[in-house]
XYZ file of C-alpha atoms in Angstrom:
454
model
C -80.406 24.604 11.753
C -79.121 27.005 14.412
C -75.803 26.371 16.111
C -75.528 25.572 19.816
C -74.524 28.591 21.888
C -70.814 28.590 22.533
C -69.790 28.299 26.176
C -67.760 31.200 27.490
C -64.117 30.440 28.190
C -62.354 31.586 31.390
C -61.614 35.258 31.017
C -63.795 35.486 27.913
C -66.203 38.098 29.232
C -63.382 40.127 30.795
C -61.622 40.381 27.426
C -64.853 41.253 25.657
C -65.678 43.906 28.253
C -62.273 45.500 27.834
C -62.840 45.807 24.074
C -66.414 47.019 24.577
C -65.134 49.795 26.848
C -62.482 50.609 24.271
C -65.099 50.891 21.531
C -67.429 52.915 23.750
C -64.682 55.345 24.737
C -64.606 54.336 28.395
C -62.420 52.383 30.765
C -58.927 51.781 29.431
C -59.866 53.536 26.199
C -61.318 56.586 27.926
C -59.341 59.034 25.829
C -60.593 57.592 22.559
C -62.514 60.053 20.413
C -65.264 58.093 18.578
C -64.908 60.436 15.608
C -61.248 59.433 15.316
C -62.267 55.779 15.370
C -64.601 56.506 12.469
C -61.763 58.232 10.640
C -59.582 55.168 11.192
C -62.218 53.098 9.414
C -62.322 55.580 6.545
C -65.744 56.940 7.476
C -66.780 60.595 7.476
C -67.495 62.233 10.830
C -71.223 61.554 10.623
C -73.182 60.606 13.778
C -75.330 58.038 11.965
C -72.356 56.300 10.371
C -70.420 56.507 13.627
C -73.164 54.754 15.580
C -73.349 52.079 12.899
C -69.559 51.608 13.029
C -69.597 51.097 16.791
C -72.500 48.679 16.473
C -70.778 46.652 13.771
C -67.566 46.337 15.748
C -69.455 45.378 18.896
C -71.348 42.788 16.865
C -67.985 41.411 15.753
C -67.122 40.946 19.439
C -70.242 38.851 19.935
C -69.769 36.784 16.779
C -68.760 33.231 17.642
C -68.085 32.333 14.019
C -64.567 32.501 12.612
C -64.476 34.507 9.406
C -65.076 37.854 7.748
C -68.615 39.214 7.678
C -68.603 40.705 4.186
C -72.120 42.061 4.706
C -70.451 44.829 6.701
C -68.465 45.810 3.613
C -71.545 45.660 1.400
C -73.431 47.916 3.819
C -70.600 50.448 3.889
C -70.271 50.447 0.085
C -74.008 50.746 -0.491
C -74.377 53.653 1.931
C -71.538 55.568 0.305
C -72.812 54.916 -3.221
C -76.375 55.876 -2.314
C -75.310 59.181 -0.763
C -73.889 60.409 -4.069
C -76.345 58.658 -6.378
C -78.631 60.702 -8.602
C -81.655 59.141 -10.292
C -81.327 59.317 -14.076
C -84.146 60.876 -16.055
C -86.198 58.920 -18.613
C -84.570 61.003 -21.352
C -81.057 60.102 -20.187
C -81.910 56.414 -20.050
C -83.514 56.529 -23.472
C -80.427 58.183 -24.950
C -78.156 55.490 -23.486
C -80.435 52.712 -24.686
C -80.254 54.168 -28.198
C -76.466 54.459 -27.918
C -76.205 50.793 -26.921
C -78.380 49.781 -29.889
C -76.244 51.713 -32.375
C -73.042 50.474 -30.702
C -74.120 46.858 -31.216
C -74.643 47.494 -34.941
C -71.261 49.163 -35.278
C -69.550 46.298 -33.461
C -71.081 43.802 -35.877
C -68.987 45.465 -38.583
C -65.766 45.464 -36.533
C -65.608 41.982 -35.035
C -66.580 38.431 -35.876
C -67.564 37.844 -32.251
C -71.329 37.593 -32.017
C -73.598 39.902 -30.054
C -74.781 39.340 -26.498
C -77.834 37.274 -25.668
C -78.682 39.348 -22.584
C -79.809 42.955 -22.898
C -77.359 45.531 -21.474
C -78.260 47.037 -18.114
C -78.387 50.685 -17.069
C -77.315 50.861 -13.432
C -77.277 53.435 -10.688
C -74.211 53.696 -8.475
C -76.027 51.762 -5.763
C -77.037 48.982 -8.165
C -73.484 48.701 -9.503
C -72.182 48.403 -5.946
C -74.584 45.637 -4.964
C -74.050 43.632 -8.141
C -70.240 43.820 -8.157
C -69.530 43.378 -4.443
C -69.380 39.521 -4.664
C -66.425 39.731 -7.063
C -64.658 42.401 -5.000
C -64.920 40.245 -1.871
C -63.618 37.262 -3.853
C -60.538 39.288 -4.797
C -59.991 40.644 -1.294
C -60.742 37.508 0.742
C -57.177 36.071 0.722
C -55.753 39.317 2.107
C -58.469 39.567 4.759
C -57.693 36.021 5.834
C -53.971 36.832 5.993
C -54.650 39.843 8.232
C -56.852 37.776 10.541
C -54.220 35.039 10.739
C -51.498 37.584 11.449
C -53.503 39.097 14.318
C -53.787 35.662 15.912
C -50.082 35.041 15.392
C -49.205 38.323 17.109
C -51.163 37.199 20.172
C -49.371 33.843 20.113
C -45.990 35.557 19.829
C -46.841 37.721 22.816
C -47.405 34.560 24.867
C -50.954 35.465 25.915
C -51.844 31.827 26.551
C -48.606 30.722 28.188
C -49.666 31.436 31.770
C -51.526 28.659 33.629
C -55.276 28.905 33.171
C -55.002 31.484 30.390
C -55.380 29.089 27.451
C -59.076 29.896 27.147
C -58.397 33.629 27.219
C -55.855 33.297 24.426
C -58.217 31.249 22.296
C -61.067 33.687 22.846
C -58.819 36.708 22.253
C -57.517 35.197 19.007
C -61.004 34.566 17.662
C -62.290 37.994 18.709
C -59.293 39.787 17.204
C -59.762 37.847 13.968
C -63.397 38.968 13.858
C -62.639 42.587 14.704
C -59.720 42.710 12.266
C -61.835 41.118 9.545
C -64.647 43.591 10.218
C -62.281 46.563 9.934
C -60.904 45.178 6.664
C -64.411 44.603 5.280
C -65.282 48.191 6.193
C -62.217 49.460 4.359
C -63.108 47.397 1.288
C -66.649 48.748 1.447
C -65.315 52.290 1.467
C -63.132 51.539 -1.573
C -65.973 49.955 -3.549
C -68.337 52.759 -2.569
C -65.876 55.332 -3.901
C -65.300 53.243 -7.012
C -69.017 53.486 -7.736
C -68.476 57.201 -8.327
C -65.637 56.613 -10.820
C -66.501 53.618 -13.028
C -68.603 54.085 -16.150
C -69.399 50.461 -16.950
C -69.326 46.845 -15.824
C -65.935 46.130 -17.411
C -64.328 49.496 -16.737
C -61.585 48.099 -14.482
C -60.670 45.350 -16.951
C -62.267 42.357 -15.241
C -65.879 41.157 -15.468
C -67.373 42.423 -12.223
C -70.998 41.491 -12.824
C -71.204 38.063 -11.248
C -73.349 35.418 -12.884
C -73.451 32.719 -15.516
C -74.561 35.056 -18.313
C -72.159 37.769 -19.406
C -73.918 41.122 -19.314
C -72.888 44.586 -20.345
C -73.787 47.527 -18.127
C -73.397 51.281 -18.040
C -73.521 53.414 -14.888
C -75.795 56.162 -16.161
C -74.755 58.957 -13.802
C -71.048 58.328 -14.361
C -71.345 58.173 -18.149
C -72.785 61.683 -18.059
C -70.059 62.943 -15.703
C -67.287 61.286 -17.760
C -67.826 63.685 -20.645
C -68.592 66.777 -18.589
C -65.176 68.425 -19.057
C -64.201 66.942 -22.442
C -65.914 69.478 -24.723
C -67.311 66.540 -26.717
C -71.028 66.108 -27.466
C -72.811 63.823 -24.998
C -74.101 61.521 -27.718
C -70.556 60.833 -28.946
C -69.340 60.097 -25.419
C -72.242 57.717 -24.812
C -71.684 55.912 -28.127
C -67.976 55.487 -27.496
C -68.430 54.133 -23.973
C -71.252 51.857 -25.141
C -69.046 50.354 -27.855
C -66.228 49.712 -25.381
C -68.488 48.052 -22.849
C -70.228 45.855 -25.427
C -66.872 44.838 -26.927
C -65.562 43.866 -23.490
C -68.687 41.863 -22.657
C -68.744 40.159 -26.061
C -65.154 39.043 -25.640
C -65.828 37.395 -22.283
C -68.970 35.717 -23.569
C -67.128 34.412 -26.644
C -63.967 33.218 -24.864
C -65.751 31.234 -22.175
C -62.450 30.214 -20.597
C -61.303 33.814 -20.145
C -63.161 34.839 -16.999
C -62.074 31.789 -15.011
C -58.529 32.139 -16.322
C -58.336 35.763 -15.266
C -59.821 35.231 -11.806
C -57.559 32.210 -11.295
C -54.504 34.341 -12.045
C -55.718 36.962 -9.579
C -56.240 34.182 -7.019
C -52.715 32.854 -7.628
C -51.362 36.290 -6.805
C -53.632 37.004 -3.830
C -52.987 33.683 -2.121
C -49.326 34.620 -1.948
C -50.032 37.804 0.020
C -48.552 37.650 3.505
C -48.866 40.197 6.288
C -45.787 41.680 7.918
C -46.317 40.461 11.497
C -43.318 42.438 12.785
C -44.930 45.657 11.568
C -48.232 44.520 13.093
C -46.496 43.868 16.428
C -44.996 47.352 16.329
C -48.440 48.833 15.725
C -49.888 46.826 18.613
C -47.086 47.839 20.975
C -47.208 51.535 20.069
C -50.959 51.833 19.481
C -52.387 55.087 20.790
C -56.185 54.943 21.259
C -56.397 58.689 20.730
C -54.666 58.344 17.334
C -56.252 55.354 15.563
C -55.444 56.869 12.162
C -52.084 55.087 12.353
C -53.856 51.735 12.164
C -56.004 52.941 9.259
C -52.966 54.270 7.419
C -51.141 50.973 7.856
C -54.068 49.038 6.363
C -54.731 51.409 3.463
C -51.136 52.280 2.551
C -50.023 48.708 2.018
C -47.509 48.998 4.875
C -48.613 45.633 6.290
C -47.986 43.860 2.968
C -44.268 43.099 2.489
C -42.544 43.164 -0.936
C -43.802 40.639 -3.468
C -42.237 37.203 -3.614
C -40.737 35.790 -6.817
C -43.856 33.654 -7.284
C -46.075 36.705 -6.870
C -44.014 38.709 -9.331
C -44.399 35.915 -11.889
C -48.157 35.710 -11.253
C -48.445 39.495 -11.508
C -46.564 39.485 -14.823
C -48.959 36.888 -16.258
C -51.933 38.874 -14.991
C -50.649 42.155 -16.431
C -50.070 40.470 -19.788
C -53.616 39.091 -19.867
C -55.142 42.431 -18.854
C -53.103 44.183 -21.547
C -54.255 41.675 -24.166
C -57.897 42.192 -23.191
C -57.731 45.984 -23.047
C -55.610 46.209 -26.199
C -58.123 44.116 -28.152
C -60.999 46.245 -26.851
C -59.121 49.406 -27.870
C -58.523 48.216 -31.429
C -62.056 46.915 -31.942
C -63.531 50.092 -30.454
C -61.366 52.265 -32.692
C -62.528 50.298 -35.724
C -66.190 50.387 -34.691
C -66.232 54.123 -33.863
C -64.576 55.306 -37.065
C -67.723 57.346 -37.769
C -67.356 59.380 -34.573
C -65.650 62.727 -35.243
C -63.959 62.799 -31.798
C -63.218 59.067 -31.445
C -59.444 59.622 -31.312
C -59.748 62.131 -28.470
C -62.022 59.799 -26.532
C -59.648 56.881 -27.088
C -56.692 58.857 -25.759
C -58.710 59.998 -22.729
C -59.636 56.404 -21.964
C -56.041 55.173 -22.352
C -54.737 57.807 -19.944
C -57.521 57.006 -17.524
C -56.771 53.272 -17.597
C -53.037 53.892 -17.257
C -53.310 56.048 -14.133
C -56.500 54.792 -12.499
C -58.714 56.797 -10.206
C -58.294 57.434 -6.463
C -60.533 54.522 -5.473
C -58.713 52.108 -7.776
C -55.434 53.213 -6.190
C -56.956 52.606 -2.751
C -57.918 49.070 -3.772
C -54.399 48.336 -5.012
C -52.837 49.420 -1.707
C -55.475 47.651 0.391
C -55.151 44.313 -1.420
C -51.669 44.717 -2.901
C -52.969 44.187 -6.444
C -53.100 46.648 -9.323
C -55.588 46.026 -12.115
C -53.973 48.381 -14.618
C -52.537 47.021 -17.869
C -49.054 48.518 -17.907
C -48.414 47.679 -21.567
C -51.769 48.721 -22.953
C -50.375 50.753 -25.865
C -47.989 47.961 -26.904
C -50.772 45.375 -26.748
C -53.069 47.586 -28.815
C -50.305 48.050 -31.407
C -49.885 44.266 -31.601
C -53.616 43.678 -32.138
C -53.651 46.387 -34.810
C -50.732 44.710 -36.593
C -52.581 41.376 -36.473
C -55.757 43.020 -37.806
C -53.855 44.613 -40.665
C -52.266 41.271 -41.518
C -55.127 38.759 -41.265
C -58.281 40.826 -40.741
C -60.858 40.766 -37.975
C -61.622 37.068 -38.353
C -58.003 35.999 -37.968
C -57.512 38.364 -35.043
C -60.602 37.234 -33.165
C -59.868 33.536 -33.739
C -56.856 33.863 -31.440
C -59.258 33.972 -28.485
C -60.506 30.455 -29.212
C -58.116 28.842 -26.734
C -55.508 30.120 -24.237
C -52.791 28.028 -25.892
C -52.957 30.048 -29.126
C -53.380 33.464 -27.507
C -50.427 35.838 -28.051
C -48.031 36.171 -25.142
C -45.701 38.708 -23.606
C -43.057 38.264 -26.316
C -45.665 38.887 -29.001
C -46.577 42.163 -27.326
C -42.906 43.144 -27.277
C -42.411 42.228 -30.941
C -45.461 41.196 -32.976
C -43.480 40.574 -36.180
C -43.021 36.847 -35.569
C -46.719 36.455 -34.718
C -47.714 38.316 -37.873
C -45.372 36.158 -39.950
C -46.909 33.021 -38.485
C -50.424 34.226 -39.228
C -49.973 35.707 -42.689
C -50.677 32.319 -44.254
C -54.312 32.950 -43.344
C -56.761 31.594 -40.847
C -56.640 28.136 -42.415
C -52.975 27.710 -41.504
C -53.746 28.813 -37.972
C -56.509 26.225 -37.717
C -54.103 23.593 -39.050
C -51.708 24.493 -36.240
C -54.467 23.914 -33.695
C -55.473 20.629 -35.335
C -51.889 19.397 -35.291
C -51.543 20.351 -31.631
C -54.671 18.390 -30.776
C -53.420 15.406 -32.746
C -50.133 15.473 -30.845
C -52.049 15.470 -27.554
C -54.510 12.724 -28.457
C -52.916 10.731 -31.239
C -50.471 8.700 -29.135
C -53.313 7.180 -27.132
C -54.778 5.575 -30.255
C -51.589 4.302 -31.799
C -50.224 5.659 -35.064
C -51.829 8.853 -36.314
C -53.124 8.921 -39.860
C -50.732 10.628 -42.228
C -51.840 13.368 -44.564
């Protein structure tokens, strides 16, 4: 059912016309260079993209809804990914399919976690962008909402609606600025995701499950897998096998530990909801804004300057998130190392991947400044050492059983010093299961009266 057209408020059209002239480079914004506006949105100086940018911002002026149009971000990301995308040859796809088949067999020997029920996918950069964008927008939405709210607050602080008869103008201006601000943010996110499509090699490359859906699926980005090994002086088949093992291990873990994906995204949400925008800095930008130099606005959004230092609650949430990411990546490292023991250059590939995950690529850095959230496991090496110690002590079965429930998963202290964890587990898997049984009895036994004694 379509919504009723919204009635224009007093001064509504005047405010819209002022912004239209600004976007078109006329009127009060006559000295605005459209190419600079495109640069402020992170777009190359391309006439086609520039016209689309102007159209999207003007559409935001007309939008009577209150919210971020994430389709703008998807369009930006898809265009950027498509421009650099190269169609893989049948031979390249066949080689990766064979690598995934062999990787699954090798993983069966390294972990007790069962194989996937959905066949792995081979994606182009464009396909990866389209399939992962829903998760990226889920991560970025709280920050976009904070920016939109801050823009409205700046207008309120300036007293736009205090004058008699100007209440409608203030309300209209607040809604329009929220839409325009949200559109600019969505464009920036689209640029980040589009650039990420040129860096990632798989669905779980950034540590979180990006392929949205009920069924966990592994995926390789064919073009990027080939480019990953271009300068490594390692045979292509070894690179493909190593990356296939890592991706399948990551996907298997999330399919096995069904609680893990929700737990991880909840922790990210706990952090993101605490993001607040520095309205004083935003007011300074508004007061000093130079239409001929819109890069200042872009720099403020992409440098993290609008996001103040983290609160104590955010620091705690970030610590929990970093610990979980380190546990996931450390487990994947150890299982991959065990599964790829046959590869002559497995150690070199493992070290390359660890350095890559520790530093992140340019697009990942852009996402962290845009949203204020880093997805890099800071203690990856320590977590991997802990999982190796557990494997040496109780084997693959005992190690993998720790993912059965979040309450028995190792924590930050175990990463710091795994000796106590190893001591607790050296009695074997049976003792660990007894610990879980006793914990369940303590939770449920009181409701039924006395618990049976052993």
